[in-house]
């Protein structure tokens, strides 16, 4: 569950436990020599510095090292190891399990490292390890270029890409990791390495879905694609129309061009001008159609969905960066999410999926989502450790709520959604979409053969499992702790 600290399921080693102790003198020495900023309990900015996206996560690190350079990162990692502090790495702070924080440990806070440098001629971009999606999208926007990003503008680019990276554009441009050209990484022993096709190819392979297991990504280089404009259509119906809408949507997507993205989403109808007053604040079934191109093309290809008699509609032609913040989830909510990847979505699955929307917490920003895959996702490189790319559909219960009294209800809803669609599941899962769900689920995120190979790469670059606050891969040869 999201509020449990991760270290229970990590192998213990000299380099980490839940926390070590740091003397005031050692801390003063670190502060004096450290190039970045150091935040500790008692500092005015401490509470702000330890707040993450999921309000259920309330951990108190001993040291938060705000790193401005790769040298700062190396120094922070060395300091943490010397003092036996459990090390967490913070980019966007969006993981549902709050992996960006360690209780009583050291946080390598990359947020100051958010420079984004675009090479429009070479169609590539270099992104600092602490940059968010909006930083990336706004930098590439003036050149009419984009790359697959997450569906929320505040997500950290690093964790998103290293976990595989799925978003509105993945059917046309592939997963984020398919566009990864190189990564600069600080390893557990404080070395800086660059991973690319030519340098440390074993590590480069592992960074295509293997997450933050291998070191701290201080910068990433990504390929860009021409995308001057995107078009979106958002349509809404009362929830009882869900099964019919879902069938039409499913059949439409199965033959839609790669430029089409979006999803079928049950949500609380927002108080927007285009939403009829009687729908606001109530459960609605919505279809979001995104299109990498102009509005007229969207209207032509999405005719089967647009022809359904809907109760609310919104059409917009806008920049990708603007689309990216259109559905931003507000911070400060309690979070629990999960996912199941499906080999097919037959009528029986449609009915179960739509019925389960009734168990959502409404009104809230929660979403009960069906995302399409296919297109460039399915055609992408088969050798990377992202076995979920072959599934045509993903069901994603995404819970956000305010009242702690609703915690168990929200968790149960996510579990029930997964159980309902289990007969059609491929078993693989995108780990960025889930919290701590046990070692079997981590293995399912990579596939058995990939998991073994990742464990060997882990043993080469992080044999002591210093970086274990993630969907953890135990180094080959190490014995995993129970849990």
Short mmCIF file of C-alpha atoms in Angstrom, two decimals, residues 15-16 81 187-189 212-215 457-468 470 472-475:
data_model
loop_
_atom_site.label_atom_id
_atom_site.label_comp_id
_atom_site.label_asym_id
_atom_site.label_seq_id
_atom_site.Cartn_x
_atom_site.Cartn_y
_atom_site.Cartn_z
CA UNK A 15 25.13 0.89 2.62
CA UNK A 16 21.51 1.20 3.62
CA UNK A 81 26.52 5.88 1.80
CA UNK A 187 26.21 5.25 -10.14
CA UNK A 188 26.14 3.94 -6.56
CA UNK A 189 29.90 4.38 -6.20
CA UNK A 212 15.71 4.08 -11.23
CA UNK A 213 17.49 0.88 -10.23
CA UNK A 214 20.88 1.59 -11.77
CA UNK A 215 21.82 5.07 -10.65
CA UNK A 457 23.04 -5.35 -14.99
CA UNK A 458 21.99 -4.29 -11.48
CA UNK A 459 24.79 -6.42 -10.00
CA UNK A 460 27.33 -4.66 -12.26
CA UNK A 461 26.22 -1.08 -11.52
CA UNK A 462 24.62 -1.28 -8.05
CA UNK A 463 25.74 -4.54 -6.38
CA UNK A 464 24.82 -3.28 -2.90
CA UNK A 465 21.28 -2.30 -4.00
CA UNK A 466 21.83 1.27 -2.81
CA UNK A 467 19.06 2.43 -5.17
CA UNK A 468 16.19 0.28 -3.95
CA UNK A 470 11.84 1.95 -6.74
CA UNK A 472 13.27 -2.92 -7.13
CA UNK A 473 15.43 -5.39 -9.01
CA UNK A 474 17.55 -7.44 -6.60
CA UNK A 475 21.14 -7.66 -7.88
#
